[in-house]
Each structure stands twice: as structure tokens, then as C-alpha cells.
Short mmCIF file of C-alpha atoms in Angstrom, two decimals:
data_model
loop_
_atom_site.label_atom_id
_atom_site.label_comp_id
_atom_site.label_asym_id
_atom_site.label_seq_id
_atom_site.Cartn_x
_atom_site.Cartn_y
_atom_site.Cartn_z
CA UNK J 1 3.44 -31.93 43.05
CA UNK J 2 3.60 -34.27 40.07
CA UNK J 3 4.02 -37.20 42.47
CA UNK J 4 0.89 -36.18 44.42
CA UNK J 5 -1.04 -35.84 41.18
CA UNK J 6 0.07 -39.32 40.10
CA UNK J 7 -0.90 -40.83 43.47
CA UNK J 8 -4.28 -39.10 43.32
CA UNK J 9 -4.89 -40.41 39.79
CA UNK J 10 -3.95 -43.92 40.82
CA UNK J 11 -6.32 -43.68 43.79
CA UNK J 12 -9.16 -42.62 41.52
CA UNK J 13 -8.38 -45.47 39.14
CA UNK J 14 -8.37 -47.93 42.06
CA UNK J 15 -11.73 -46.60 43.25
CA UNK J 16 -13.12 -46.98 39.76
CA UNK J 17 -11.95 -50.58 39.59
CA UNK J 18 -13.44 -51.40 42.99
CA UNK J 19 -16.67 -49.65 42.10
CA UNK J 20 -17.00 -51.58 38.87
CA UNK J 21 -15.99 -54.96 40.30
CA UNK J 22 -19.53 -56.30 40.38
CA UNK J 23 -20.35 -54.86 36.96
CA UNK J 24 -17.45 -56.77 35.45
CA UNK J 25 -18.01 -59.89 37.52
CA UNK J 26 -21.80 -59.87 37.88
CA UNK J 27 -23.35 -63.32 37.52
CA UNK J 28 -25.42 -62.38 34.48
CA UNK J 29 -22.27 -61.56 32.47
CA UNK J 30 -21.78 -65.32 32.08
CA UNK J 31 -25.42 -66.16 31.36
CA UNK J 32 -26.69 -67.40 28.02
CA UNK J 33 -28.85 -64.92 26.10
CA UNK J 34 -31.95 -67.03 26.78
CA UNK J 35 -31.22 -66.71 30.51
CA UNK J 36 -30.90 -62.95 30.23
CA UNK J 37 -34.28 -62.79 28.50
CA UNK J 38 -35.77 -65.21 31.04
CA UNK J 39 -34.64 -63.05 33.98
CA UNK J 40 -36.09 -59.91 32.43
CA UNK J 41 -39.34 -61.69 31.64
CA UNK J 42 -39.61 -63.17 35.17
CA UNK J 43 -39.27 -59.68 36.64
CA UNK J 44 -41.75 -58.13 34.20
CA UNK J 45 -39.07 -55.88 32.68
CA UNK J 46 -39.86 -55.21 28.99
CA UNK J 47 -37.03 -55.71 26.53
CA UNK J 48 -36.81 -55.20 22.75
CA UNK J 49 -37.03 -58.17 20.41
CA UNK J 50 -34.82 -58.88 18.71
CA UNK J 51 -32.11 -57.53 21.01
CA UNK J 52 -28.38 -58.19 21.02
CA UNK J 53 -26.57 -59.41 24.10
CA UNK J 54 -25.19 -55.98 25.04
CA UNK J 55 -28.70 -54.46 25.06
CA UNK J 56 -29.95 -57.24 27.34
CA UNK J 57 -26.98 -56.93 29.73
CA UNK J 58 -27.33 -53.15 29.88
CA UNK J 59 -31.00 -53.51 30.75
CA UNK J 60 -30.28 -56.05 33.48
CA UNK J 61 -27.48 -53.88 34.85
CA UNK J 62 -29.93 -51.01 35.32
CA UNK J 63 -32.35 -53.24 37.23
CA UNK J 64 -30.07 -55.81 38.88
CA UNK J 65 -29.61 -54.01 42.18
CA UNK J 66 -33.31 -53.39 42.85
CA UNK J 67 -34.45 -56.87 41.77
CA UNK J 68 -31.66 -59.34 42.54
CA UNK J 69 -29.45 -57.72 45.19
CA UNK J 70 -31.80 -55.50 47.20
CA UNK J 71 -35.37 -56.36 46.11
CA UNK J 72 -36.85 -54.34 48.96
CA UNK J 73 -36.04 -51.18 46.98
CA UNK J 74 -39.08 -52.01 44.86
CA UNK J 75 -41.37 -52.50 47.87
CA UNK J 76 -44.04 -50.02 48.86
CA UNK J 77 -44.11 -48.38 52.31
CA UNK J 78 -46.56 -50.90 53.75
CA UNK J 79 -44.37 -53.85 52.79
CA UNK J 80 -41.24 -52.14 54.09
CA UNK J 81 -42.97 -51.37 57.39
CA UNK J 82 -44.25 -54.93 57.69
CA UNK J 83 -40.73 -56.31 57.21
CA UNK J 84 -39.26 -53.98 59.82
CA UNK J 85 -41.97 -54.83 62.31
CA UNK J 86 -41.27 -58.53 61.80
CA UNK J 87 -37.68 -57.73 62.78
CA UNK J 88 -38.82 -55.86 65.88
CA UNK J 89 -37.70 -52.48 64.52
CA UNK J 90 -39.51 -49.30 65.53
CA UNK J 91 -40.56 -47.58 62.31
CA UNK J 92 -42.00 -44.31 63.66
CA UNK J 93 -38.93 -42.16 63.06
CA UNK J 94 -38.09 -43.71 59.69
CA UNK J 95 -41.68 -43.28 58.52
CA UNK J 96 -41.33 -39.52 59.00
CA UNK J 97 -38.64 -39.54 56.31
CA UNK J 98 -40.97 -41.30 53.90
CA UNK J 99 -40.14 -44.36 51.87
CA UNK J 100 -36.41 -43.54 51.66
CA UNK J 101 -36.13 -43.69 55.44
CA UNK J 102 -37.82 -47.07 55.53
CA UNK J 103 -35.60 -48.41 52.73
CA UNK J 104 -32.53 -47.32 54.68
CA UNK J 105 -33.75 -49.14 57.79
CA UNK J 106 -34.53 -52.30 55.84
CA UNK J 107 -31.08 -52.19 54.28
CA UNK J 108 -29.53 -52.15 57.76
CA UNK J 109 -31.48 -55.26 58.81
CA UNK J 110 -31.56 -57.15 55.51
CA UNK J 111 -30.87 -60.88 55.43
CA UNK J 112 -27.52 -60.59 53.64
CA UNK J 113 -24.91 -58.11 52.47
CA UNK J 114 -24.85 -56.93 48.86
CA UNK J 115 -21.57 -58.76 48.24
CA UNK J 116 -23.08 -62.01 49.50
CA UNK J 117 -26.12 -61.51 47.28
CA UNK J 118 -23.91 -60.98 44.24
CA UNK J 119 -21.94 -64.13 45.02
CA UNK J 120 -25.10 -66.19 45.52
CA UNK J 121 -26.24 -65.55 41.96
CA UNK J 122 -23.01 -67.07 40.60
CA UNK J 123 -24.02 -70.49 41.95
CA UNK J 124 -27.80 -70.84 41.96
CA UNK J 125 -27.76 -74.59 42.65
CA UNK J 126 -26.26 -73.93 46.09
CA UNK J 127 -29.54 -72.49 47.38
CA UNK J 128 -32.45 -72.81 44.95
CA UNK J 129 -33.20 -76.40 45.98
CA UNK J 130 -33.28 -75.70 49.71
CA UNK J 131 -36.86 -74.46 49.64
CA UNK J 132 -38.10 -77.65 47.97
CA UNK J 133 -40.03 -80.24 49.96
CA UNK J 134 -38.71 -83.77 50.40
CA UNK J 135 -41.30 -85.09 47.97
CA UNK J 136 -40.22 -82.59 45.28
CA UNK J 137 -36.58 -83.58 45.69
CA UNK J 138 -37.49 -87.29 45.50
CA UNK J 139 -39.60 -86.73 42.37
CA UNK J 140 -36.71 -84.85 40.69
CA UNK J 141 -34.23 -87.59 41.60
CA UNK J 142 -36.56 -90.33 40.34
CA UNK J 143 -37.39 -88.50 37.10
CA UNK J 144 -33.74 -88.00 36.21
CA UNK J 145 -32.46 -91.37 37.43
CA UNK J 146 -30.36 -89.95 40.25
CA UNK J 147 -29.54 -92.78 42.69
CA UNK J 148 -30.21 -91.83 46.33
CA UNK J 149 -29.16 -94.37 48.99
CA UNK J 150 -31.61 -95.46 51.67
CA UNK J 151 -32.69 -94.07 54.00
CA UNK J 152 -33.49 -91.07 51.84
CA UNK J 153 -32.84 -88.35 54.40
CA UNK J 154 -33.30 -84.74 53.39
CA UNK J 155 -29.58 -83.97 53.60
CA UNK J 156 -28.78 -86.91 51.32
CA UNK J 157 -31.49 -85.90 48.85
CA UNK J 158 -30.23 -82.34 48.68
CA UNK J 159 -26.63 -83.42 48.25
CA UNK J 160 -27.42 -85.89 45.46
CA UNK J 161 -29.77 -83.58 43.55
CA UNK J 162 -27.40 -80.62 43.90
CA UNK J 163 -24.37 -82.60 42.70
CA UNK J 164 -26.32 -83.77 39.62
CA UNK J 165 -27.92 -80.38 38.89
CA UNK J 166 -25.63 -79.35 36.03
CA UNK J 167 -25.49 -82.88 34.61
CA UNK J 168 -29.29 -82.99 34.32
CA UNK J 169 -29.30 -79.57 32.63
CA UNK J 170 -26.65 -80.63 30.09
CA UNK J 171 -28.48 -83.86 29.27
CA UNK J 172 -31.61 -81.83 28.58
CA UNK J 173 -29.61 -79.39 26.46
CA UNK J 174 -30.55 -76.59 28.87
CA UNK J 175 -28.69 -73.83 30.72
CA UNK J 176 -28.27 -74.01 34.50
CA UNK J 177 -27.12 -70.57 35.68
CA UNK J 178 -30.64 -69.12 35.67
CA UNK J 179 -32.61 -72.34 35.14
CA UNK J 180 -35.49 -72.72 32.76
CA UNK J 181 -38.68 -74.73 33.08
CA UNK J 182 -36.69 -77.99 32.96
CA UNK J 183 -35.99 -77.65 36.68
CA UNK J 184 -39.70 -77.87 37.48
CA UNK J 185 -40.73 -80.60 35.03
CA UNK J 186 -41.62 -82.95 37.88
CA UNK J 187 -43.84 -80.32 39.57
CA UNK J 188 -47.58 -80.16 38.98
CA UNK J 189 -49.46 -76.85 38.88
CA UNK J 190 -50.69 -77.65 42.38
CA UNK J 191 -47.08 -78.13 43.54
CA UNK J 192 -46.16 -74.72 42.14
CA UNK J 193 -49.13 -73.02 43.80
CA UNK J 194 -48.39 -74.83 47.06
CA UNK J 195 -44.79 -73.56 47.03
CA UNK J 196 -45.90 -69.97 46.48
CA UNK J 197 -48.51 -70.12 49.24
CA UNK J 198 -46.20 -71.91 51.65
CA UNK J 199 -43.47 -69.32 51.26
CA UNK J 200 -45.77 -66.32 51.58
CA UNK J 201 -46.24 -65.38 47.92
CA UNK J 202 -50.01 -65.68 47.35
CA UNK J 203 -50.50 -67.42 44.03
CA UNK J 204 -52.71 -65.48 41.64
CA UNK J 205 -55.74 -67.41 40.45
CA UNK J 206 -54.17 -68.49 37.20
CA UNK J 207 -53.66 -71.85 35.60
CA UNK J 208 -50.88 -70.84 33.22
CA UNK J 209 -48.04 -73.21 34.12
CA UNK J 210 -45.30 -71.05 32.63
CA UNK J 211 -46.40 -68.06 34.69
CA UNK J 212 -46.48 -70.12 37.90
CA UNK J 213 -42.94 -71.39 37.21
CA UNK J 214 -41.82 -67.83 36.54
CA UNK J 215 -43.22 -66.70 39.90
CA UNK J 216 -41.54 -69.57 41.77
CA UNK J 217 -38.19 -68.91 40.08
CA UNK J 218 -38.41 -65.15 40.63
CA UNK J 219 -39.14 -65.52 44.34
CA UNK J 220 -36.81 -68.43 45.11
CA UNK J 221 -33.95 -66.34 46.47
CA UNK J 222 -36.16 -64.33 48.80
CA UNK J 223 -37.90 -67.53 49.96
CA UNK J 224 -34.50 -69.07 50.72
CA UNK J 225 -33.37 -65.99 52.69
CA UNK J 226 -36.59 -65.94 54.70
CA UNK J 227 -36.28 -69.64 55.40
CA UNK J 228 -32.71 -69.32 56.65
CA UNK J 229 -33.63 -66.35 58.83
CA UNK J 230 -36.67 -68.07 60.29
CA UNK J 231 -34.75 -71.27 60.92
CA UNK J 232 -32.10 -69.30 62.81
CA UNK J 233 -34.80 -67.52 64.82
CA UNK J 234 -36.50 -70.83 65.57
CA UNK J 235 -33.19 -72.38 66.64
CA UNK J 236 -32.49 -69.44 68.97
CA UNK J 237 -35.99 -69.68 70.45
CA UNK J 238 -35.59 -73.42 70.85
CA UNK J 239 -32.26 -72.99 72.63
CA UNK J 240 -33.75 -70.42 74.97
CA UNK J 241 -36.81 -72.58 75.59
CA UNK J 242 -34.63 -75.63 76.21
CA UNK J 243 -32.49 -73.81 78.77
CA UNK J 244 -35.54 -72.38 80.53
CA UNK J 245 -37.35 -75.68 80.58
CA UNK J 246 -34.47 -77.65 82.00
CA UNK J 247 -33.73 -74.97 84.58
CA UNK J 248 -37.34 -74.95 85.77
CA UNK J 249 -37.49 -78.72 85.95
CA UNK J 250 -34.18 -78.97 87.85
CA UNK J 251 -35.36 -76.25 90.26
CA UNK J 252 -38.50 -78.27 90.96
CA UNK J 253 -36.62 -81.48 91.79
CA UNK J 254 -36.01 -82.60 95.32
CA UNK J 255 -32.80 -84.17 96.58
CA UNK J 256 -33.87 -87.72 95.66
CA UNK J 257 -34.61 -86.82 92.01
CA UNK J 258 -31.31 -84.97 91.68
CA UNK J 259 -29.34 -87.91 93.08
CA UNK J 260 -31.26 -90.32 90.85
CA UNK J 261 -30.35 -88.26 87.78
CA UNK J 262 -26.68 -88.23 88.81
CA UNK J 263 -26.65 -91.99 89.39
CA UNK J 264 -28.45 -92.64 86.12
CA UNK J 265 -25.93 -90.55 84.14
CA UNK J 266 -22.72 -91.55 85.93
CA UNK J 267 -22.15 -88.20 87.64
CA UNK J 268 -19.89 -88.51 90.68
CA UNK J 269 -21.51 -86.88 93.74
CA UNK J 270 -19.20 -85.74 96.56
CA UNK J 271 -20.14 -87.06 99.99
CA UNK J 272 -22.44 -84.73 101.94
CA UNK J 273 -23.48 -82.58 98.94
CA UNK J 274 -26.40 -80.27 99.72
CA UNK J 275 -29.45 -79.89 97.49
CA UNK J 276 -28.27 -76.65 95.86
CA UNK J 277 -24.84 -78.19 95.26
CA UNK J 278 -26.56 -81.16 93.58
CA UNK J 279 -28.50 -78.78 91.33
CA UNK J 280 -25.29 -77.01 90.35
CA UNK J 281 -23.69 -80.37 89.61
CA UNK J 282 -26.59 -81.42 87.39
CA UNK J 283 -26.47 -78.12 85.50
CA UNK J 284 -22.70 -78.45 85.07
CA UNK J 285 -23.08 -81.83 83.38
CA UNK J 286 -26.36 -81.04 81.62
CA UNK J 287 -24.75 -79.88 78.37
CA UNK J 288 -22.62 -83.03 78.19
CA UNK J 289 -25.61 -85.33 78.69
CA UNK J 290 -28.38 -83.50 76.86
CA UNK J 291 -26.71 -80.78 74.81
CA UNK J 292 -27.70 -77.14 75.27
CA UNK J 293 -27.88 -76.67 71.53
CA UNK J 294 -30.53 -77.49 68.99
CA UNK J 295 -27.81 -78.99 66.84
CA UNK J 296 -26.81 -81.43 69.59
CA UNK J 297 -28.95 -83.97 71.45
CA UNK J 298 -31.88 -81.59 71.63
CA UNK J 299 -32.15 -81.72 67.85
CA UNK J 300 -34.54 -84.62 68.17
CA UNK J 301 -36.89 -82.35 70.10
CA UNK J 302 -36.53 -79.11 68.23
CA UNK J 303 -35.54 -80.49 64.85
CA UNK J 304 -39.15 -80.07 63.82
CA UNK J 305 -38.39 -76.40 63.36
CA UNK J 306 -35.63 -76.92 60.83
CA UNK J 307 -35.48 -80.10 58.72
CA UNK J 308 -36.87 -83.57 58.21
CA UNK J 309 -34.85 -86.77 58.47
CA UNK J 310 -36.27 -90.27 58.39
CA UNK J 311 -39.42 -90.49 60.47
CA UNK J 312 -38.59 -87.38 62.52
CA UNK J 313 -39.74 -83.93 61.58
CA UNK J 314 -36.80 -81.77 60.84
CA UNK J 315 -38.04 -79.34 58.22
CA UNK J 316 -40.50 -76.67 59.17
CA UNK J 317 -42.06 -76.48 55.73
CA UNK J 318 -42.78 -80.20 55.61
CA UNK J 319 -44.05 -80.20 59.19
CA UNK J 320 -46.39 -77.30 58.59
CA UNK J 321 -47.55 -78.75 55.28
CA UNK J 322 -48.31 -82.12 56.83
CA UNK J 323 -50.09 -80.48 59.76
CA UNK J 324 -52.14 -78.33 57.38
CA UNK J 325 -52.95 -81.37 55.24
CA UNK J 326 -54.12 -83.32 58.27
CA UNK J 327 -56.27 -80.43 59.50
CA UNK J 328 -57.75 -79.97 56.03
CA UNK J 329 -58.48 -83.69 55.71
CA UNK J 330 -60.24 -83.64 59.07
CA UNK J 331 -62.32 -80.62 58.05
CA UNK J 332 -63.28 -82.15 54.71
CA UNK J 333 -64.40 -85.26 56.58
CA UNK J 334 -67.22 -83.21 58.16
CA UNK J 335 -68.36 -81.30 55.07
CA UNK J 336 -71.76 -81.85 53.49
CA UNK J 337 -72.06 -83.19 49.94
CA UNK J 338 -73.19 -79.79 48.68
CA UNK J 339 -70.14 -78.09 50.20
CA UNK J 340 -67.78 -80.72 48.78
CA UNK J 341 -69.31 -80.26 45.32
CA UNK J 342 -69.05 -76.48 45.68
CA UNK J 343 -65.32 -76.75 46.49
CA UNK J 344 -64.77 -78.77 43.33
CA UNK J 345 -67.03 -76.51 41.25
CA UNK J 346 -65.04 -73.44 42.34
CA UNK J 347 -61.95 -75.11 40.87
CA UNK J 348 -63.53 -76.39 37.69
CA UNK J 349 -63.15 -80.03 38.74
CA UNK J 350 -65.84 -82.20 37.10
CA UNK J 351 -67.93 -84.23 39.56
CA UNK J 352 -69.01 -87.67 38.27
CA UNK J 353 -72.78 -88.22 38.34
CA UNK J 354 -73.95 -90.04 41.46
CA UNK J 355 -70.69 -89.60 43.41
CA UNK J 356 -70.92 -90.78 47.02
CA UNK J 357 -69.70 -88.73 49.99
CA UNK J 358 -66.42 -90.63 50.40
CA UNK J 359 -65.74 -90.29 46.67
CA UNK J 360 -66.35 -86.54 46.85
CA UNK J 361 -64.06 -86.26 49.88
CA UNK J 362 -61.32 -88.15 48.05
CA UNK J 363 -61.70 -85.87 45.02
CA UNK J 364 -61.49 -82.76 47.21
CA UNK J 365 -58.35 -84.03 48.95
CA UNK J 366 -56.71 -84.76 45.61
CA UNK J 367 -57.37 -81.15 44.64
CA UNK J 368 -56.31 -79.62 47.95
CA UNK J 369 -53.78 -77.31 46.26
CA UNK J 370 -55.56 -76.71 42.97
CA UNK J 371 -55.94 -73.03 42.20
CA UNK J 372 -59.54 -71.87 42.61
CA UNK J 373 -61.12 -69.80 39.86
CA UNK J 374 -60.76 -66.10 40.67
CA UNK J 375 -64.51 -65.45 40.54
CA UNK J 376 -67.37 -67.89 40.72
CA UNK J 377 -70.83 -68.05 42.19
CA UNK J 378 -69.26 -69.36 45.42
CA UNK J 379 -67.14 -66.24 45.84
CA UNK J 380 -70.18 -64.50 47.33
CA UNK J 381 -70.46 -67.14 49.99
CA UNK J 382 -68.94 -65.25 52.92
CA UNK J 383 -69.58 -61.61 52.05
CA UNK J 384 -71.44 -59.62 54.69
CA UNK J 385 -75.14 -58.75 54.56
CA UNK J 386 -74.30 -55.14 53.65
CA UNK J 387 -71.82 -56.15 50.92
CA UNK J 388 -74.44 -58.39 49.37
CA UNK J 389 -77.13 -55.68 49.42
CA UNK J 390 -74.73 -53.17 47.85
CA UNK J 391 -73.84 -55.59 45.08
CA UNK J 392 -77.47 -56.35 44.31
CA UNK J 393 -78.31 -52.65 44.26
CA UNK J 394 -75.55 -52.03 41.67
CA UNK J 395 -75.88 -55.27 39.72
CA UNK J 396 -78.08 -53.89 36.94
CA UNK J 397 -80.19 -57.01 37.34
CA UNK J 398 -83.85 -56.06 38.04
CA UNK J 399 -84.70 -59.29 39.88
CA UNK J 400 -81.57 -59.04 42.02
CA UNK J 401 -82.23 -55.38 42.83
CA UNK J 402 -85.73 -56.26 43.99
CA UNK J 403 -84.37 -58.81 46.46
CA UNK J 404 -81.72 -56.35 47.63
CA UNK J 405 -84.31 -53.63 48.25
CA UNK J 406 -86.38 -55.91 50.48
CA UNK J 407 -85.78 -55.23 54.16
CA UNK J 408 -87.18 -58.66 54.97
CA UNK J 409 -84.66 -60.55 52.82
CA UNK J 410 -82.54 -63.07 54.70
CA UNK J 411 -78.84 -63.46 54.09
CA UNK J 412 -79.41 -66.77 52.30
CA UNK J 413 -81.86 -65.07 49.95
CA UNK J 414 -79.32 -62.33 49.24
CA UNK J 415 -76.63 -64.93 48.50
CA UNK J 416 -78.94 -66.79 46.12
CA UNK J 417 -79.84 -63.56 44.32
CA UNK J 418 -76.18 -62.49 44.09
CA UNK J 419 -75.11 -65.87 42.73
CA UNK J 420 -77.91 -65.79 40.18
CA UNK J 421 -77.09 -62.23 39.11
CA UNK J 422 -73.40 -63.07 38.82
CA UNK J 423 -74.13 -66.18 36.73
CA UNK J 424 -76.29 -64.09 34.38
CA UNK J 425 -73.55 -61.45 34.06
CA UNK J 426 -70.97 -64.17 33.44
CA UNK J 427 -73.08 -65.67 30.65
CA UNK J 428 -73.75 -62.28 29.09
CA UNK J 429 -70.10 -61.23 29.24
CA UNK J 430 -69.03 -57.77 28.17
CA UNK J 431 -69.78 -54.81 30.42
CA UNK J 432 -72.08 -56.75 32.73
CA UNK J 433 -69.39 -59.27 33.60
CA UNK J 434 -66.69 -56.61 33.94
CA UNK J 435 -68.91 -54.66 36.32
CA UNK J 436 -69.64 -57.77 38.42
CA UNK J 437 -65.99 -58.76 38.78
CA UNK J 438 -64.94 -55.17 39.47
CA UNK J 439 -67.38 -54.80 42.33
CA UNK J 440 -66.54 -58.24 43.66
CA UNK J 441 -62.83 -57.38 43.74
CA UNK J 442 -63.56 -54.23 45.76
CA UNK J 443 -65.96 -55.99 48.11
CA UNK J 444 -63.66 -58.92 48.86
CA UNK J 445 -60.68 -56.62 49.44
CA UNK J 446 -62.57 -54.36 51.86
CA UNK J 447 -64.08 -57.31 53.70
CA UNK J 448 -60.81 -59.28 53.91
CA UNK J 449 -59.96 -58.22 57.46
CA UNK J 450 -63.51 -58.07 58.81
CA UNK J 451 -65.09 -61.22 57.42
CA UNK J 452 -67.85 -62.46 59.74
CA UNK J 453 -67.36 -59.56 62.19
CA UNK J 454 -70.85 -58.19 61.58
CA UNK J 455 -72.62 -61.53 61.27
CA UNK J 456 -75.33 -62.47 63.72
CA UNK J 457 -75.27 -65.71 65.69
CA UNK J 458 -78.02 -67.22 63.53
CA UNK J 459 -76.18 -66.29 60.32
CA UNK J 460 -72.96 -67.86 61.60
CA UNK J 461 -74.77 -71.06 62.57
CA UNK J 462 -76.48 -71.22 59.19
CA UNK J 463 -73.12 -70.72 57.45
CA UNK J 464 -71.52 -73.54 59.45
CA UNK J 465 -74.56 -75.68 58.78
CA UNK J 466 -73.91 -75.29 55.04
CA UNK J 467 -70.62 -77.08 55.67
CA UNK J 468 -72.25 -79.75 57.78
CA UNK J 469 -70.22 -78.60 60.78
CA UNK J 470 -72.01 -79.27 64.10
CA UNK J 471 -72.12 -76.33 66.50
CA UNK J 472 -71.42 -77.35 70.12
CA UNK J 473 -74.06 -76.34 72.64
CA UNK J 474 -73.20 -73.09 74.39
CA UNK J 475 -70.71 -71.83 71.76
CA UNK J 476 -70.03 -68.10 72.00
CA UNK J 477 -70.35 -65.78 69.01
CA UNK J 478 -66.56 -65.35 68.91
CA UNK J 479 -66.10 -69.13 68.80
CA UNK J 480 -68.60 -69.33 65.94
CA UNK J 481 -66.74 -66.58 64.05
CA UNK J 482 -63.42 -68.39 64.50
CA UNK J 483 -64.88 -71.66 63.23
CA UNK J 484 -66.51 -69.88 60.28
CA UNK J 485 -63.21 -68.23 59.32
CA UNK J 486 -61.43 -71.58 59.52
CA UNK J 487 -63.95 -73.33 57.28
CA UNK J 488 -63.95 -70.40 54.86
CA UNK J 489 -60.15 -70.52 54.61
CA UNK J 490 -60.18 -74.26 53.89
CA UNK J 491 -62.83 -73.73 51.23
CA UNK J 492 -60.96 -70.89 49.51
CA UNK J 493 -57.37 -72.02 49.82
CA UNK J 494 -57.41 -75.75 50.50
CA UNK J 495 -54.42 -76.72 52.62
CA UNK J 496 -52.73 -73.34 52.39
CA UNK J 497 -53.36 -69.92 53.82
CA UNK J 498 -51.83 -67.11 51.76
CA UNK J 499 -51.53 -64.86 54.80
CA UNK J 500 -49.23 -67.22 56.68
CA UNK J 501 -46.05 -69.03 55.78
CA UNK J 502 -45.14 -72.45 57.05
CA UNK J 503 -42.79 -70.92 59.55
CA UNK J 504 -45.64 -69.32 61.44
CA UNK J 505 -46.15 -72.83 62.77
CA UNK J 506 -42.66 -73.11 64.25
CA UNK J 507 -43.70 -71.90 67.70
CA UNK J 508 -46.06 -74.85 67.95
CA UNK J 509 -43.16 -77.22 67.38
CA UNK J 510 -41.15 -75.50 70.09
CA UNK J 511 -44.05 -75.74 72.52
CA UNK J 512 -44.22 -79.50 72.08
CA UNK J 513 -40.55 -79.89 73.01
CA UNK J 514 -41.26 -79.64 76.73
CA UNK J 515 -42.47 -83.25 76.70
CA UNK J 516 -39.12 -84.39 75.33
CA UNK J 517 -37.20 -82.40 77.96
CA UNK J 518 -39.24 -83.88 80.79
CA UNK J 519 -38.68 -87.36 79.41
CA UNK J 520 -34.93 -86.88 79.01
CA UNK J 521 -34.55 -85.49 82.49
CA UNK J 522 -36.66 -88.28 83.94
CA UNK J 523 -38.81 -85.78 85.79
CA UNK J 524 -40.82 -87.95 88.09
CA UNK J 525 -42.30 -85.39 90.43
CA UNK J 526 -45.61 -83.68 89.78
CA UNK J 527 -43.98 -80.37 90.69
CA UNK J 528 -41.41 -80.78 87.91
CA UNK J 529 -44.09 -81.67 85.40
CA UNK J 530 -46.15 -78.67 86.44
CA UNK J 531 -43.16 -76.37 86.04
CA UNK J 532 -42.52 -77.72 82.57
CA UNK J 533 -46.18 -77.32 81.71
CA UNK J 534 -46.15 -73.72 82.88
CA UNK J 535 -43.20 -72.95 80.64
CA UNK J 536 -44.91 -74.61 77.70
CA UNK J 537 -47.77 -72.13 78.04
CA UNK J 538 -45.33 -69.22 78.14
CA UNK J 539 -43.54 -70.19 74.91
#
């Protein structure tokens, strides 16, 4: 009996040790006190000042799991549901159990295990740089005198910056386990906002640099996990698309094309081989010649979904950013002077007297990622007719209320009155301004998903005209709405859209790969090209 009791006690002791492994080995146990305070501050967890190390560690221990290891535990039901839906998980049953049921489902499909999450925080430099753009890595290397051999490929940049990470921190007299602002010294406020928008964390309309850095640092692990997951998904899609494309093209070839491919690639063809036997032969050698994997020869086609090397796209974030920049530049090239000035005004950028159109365009492009002021006269620009009338009716401004009460008032007249009333409230400050911003916040939130839905054709055309955007003859109302939304998004967010991450663009990269496949296979027949084109549309 005594032996059983001893064994049982030992078992309990072993369980206790296992259970406390991560409390005794947690990453933060080795952090400097300033890092402990920084982590708490980043996550908006209040802590006493002054506080000794034990108090700080105890506070982090209570919050570590729900902030660092399993951050979804702090999410609301909508965010949990959205995540599960993105993973293709049916949430109906879990929703019946409330938030706990959703949390349990998310835990089962989360990006990494809890042990892996704990380990990751012991070596931050292994992942925190992966979400940086090439230009950010280059700027960091240049600022700190880190030699990077030419050509400066992304892999080389990452390797060099990562290997010098701790050295740079020591030279600056800083800690590196949970890095301070030193890591982002080469980033502008626009760079910080761009990172947040690109990775799906809408940047609040603030200009406080320290707060922006805090938000980037706080969300870096989740951004990295999302990126890895989306890259893997893109790679799988690319592999599937590649296999489908090549199969369809090979099926469309005739005997002469199949023989030509075999001759061209040194494939020995047995005498008297039939067409189907030739196809089987081509498929058999396809992986050797082309590679059935994104990481093999097909990387040049589908690499756009994962990283950037040399002149080829190979990082989705860079590709999407460049594509967005190009689209924004093209849009700005059509804007009227008044719209260009309004864009700059909404961001507090001074406009030199007598600026010409090309000078205004250049100034707008330079401020493509600058955070817009949260509320300005231009915020009323795309609210609906009804939203505008409601604001005017509740503005407390007699002149504005008179315009709002008029049934004959046009939308432009309502916008002018709203802008004027807002400007007056802004100048007066106090309760008037608080009331104006409060209503505006409610109106913009309620109208977010239905912007332009209730607008008439003439209102849409007038709105596009304010941008200087020509409306093609015969455009449908839906086409006008789509164009209005696009211009509105550019005006509000510059080159970024807070509702979409860069990886939403990956499918476009995969679609373009069909051209590469056709070229590699030497598809000469129109039938083969048509097959490839059909698959492109299906992707």
C-alpha cells in the first residue's frame, strides 16, 4: 500500500512539473524589466508603477495565454466566426454553444500548437522580420551598415538582417527579446500604417508614432502566422492549378504536338506509340521537365504568391503592394485638381500656392500611405442622401437644418451644408464638435456596407465627375457604383484597403500562371490555348 502511495505521489509530482514547464521556461522569464513593461503596454494591460519584476511577471503570466499563445480567446463571436469561415468550417453547431463553442473550434484549427507558440517567443528574430517588405529590410541593413551582397534577393536580405539582429540591438544599448522602437527606426509613420493595413489590422487615424509601433509589434506574430498559412494555401492552389492546366493542355494536343514535345525534351518514344500512349509518356516525364511543385521549376510562374527575388515577384505582399501602388497612381492621374487638393487637405498636407496638376499628383503619390485625419469636411463626401439629411436635422445649426428640411435640396447642396456645419462645429469645439463627430461615427459605420447602394445614376455620375473620372457611354448603374466605390477607397485609404490583406490578391497571381504553363509546354494549337484559357477563368 505504501508503495502504491509513493508511486501515486510521484505521478502527481511529475504532472505538476509537466504542467508548470511553460511557467518556468516561458520566454518572458528571461526578458528585461523594460520588455515586460513594454509587452503589457502593447497589449493595453494596466500595471502598477513602480512595480518589481515579480509583480510584472505575475501579471504577464495571467494574460500570456490569451494574448501571446492563443490570442483568439480575446476575440468576440463575430471575429471567431469570420476566422472559422475563412477556414471553411461550418459554425452553425458551435454557435449554438455560444462563444465557448466557437473558441473550441478555432483552437482545433489554429495556425500552430501552444507548444510551438511558446517556443516562438523565445526567439523573436526568427519570425518578426518575415512580414517586412524588401524595401524595409534594405533600409534597416543600410541604416545599420549591414553588408548585403548583390543581387540583394529577399532570402539574402532576411538572412543578413536576422544574423545581425542582436548585434544591432547591443550596439544601440537595447534589448532584443521583445524589441523596442529601435527595430523600427528606419520606418516612417506611413510605413507603419502601410504594414498594418497590408496585414489586415486597420490603422486607427492617429499620428502618434509610438502607438503605431506598438500596434505593429503587438500584431507581428499573428501577421506572420497568417502569412505562412496563406502562402501554404496559395502554394497548394498553385500546385493544383498547375496540374490541371498541364493536364488540359496535354489532353488538347494532337499526335504531332506530343511527338514534338518529346523530341524537344529528349524523351525516347517507342516505335508505333499511339496518341494516348504518347500522352501518358509526356505526363510521366512532366515532373522531371517542368516540376509538379511550386518549389521546383514552376516557382517562376507561381512564385508571385510567395516571395520576391531579383526582378521576379516572389512575395505576395510586395506584389500586392506594387499592384495597388500602380492602380492608385493610375487613378490619381485622372483626378481633378480639386479632388487632389481635397486628398491632401484630408491628411493635413500643405498645398503650395499655385501648384500645377502634375505637382499635386506628385504630392498625393508621396502621401499615398499617410494616415488621413479621422474627421474632416471631406468625410461627408460619400454619405447617402438620407444620412446627410439626418445629420443636418440633428446638427443644431439653423442654416444647415433649413437646407436639410428642403425637399428640393440636391445632394451637392446637402454635402455643402454638412461640410459647412461640421466646420462651424469644429471651430466652436466643445459639445457641438463632440455631437458632430459622434453622429458621423454612427453614420459612417452604418453606411460602410451599403455605400452608394441608394444613389441615383445622376448622383453617381456627379460624384465621379468630382474626381474628373470620365463615365463611358452606356455604363450601367452597377458599373457606376463599382467605380464610385473604387475612387472612394483610393481617396480614403490611398494605396491600401483596410478590409483586404495583400494575400487577397494571390488568386490573381495564380490566374496569370497559365501563360507560363502554355509557354513551357510549347502549346502551339489553338485548342490547347483555349483549354488553358478556360482553366484560367475557373481559377
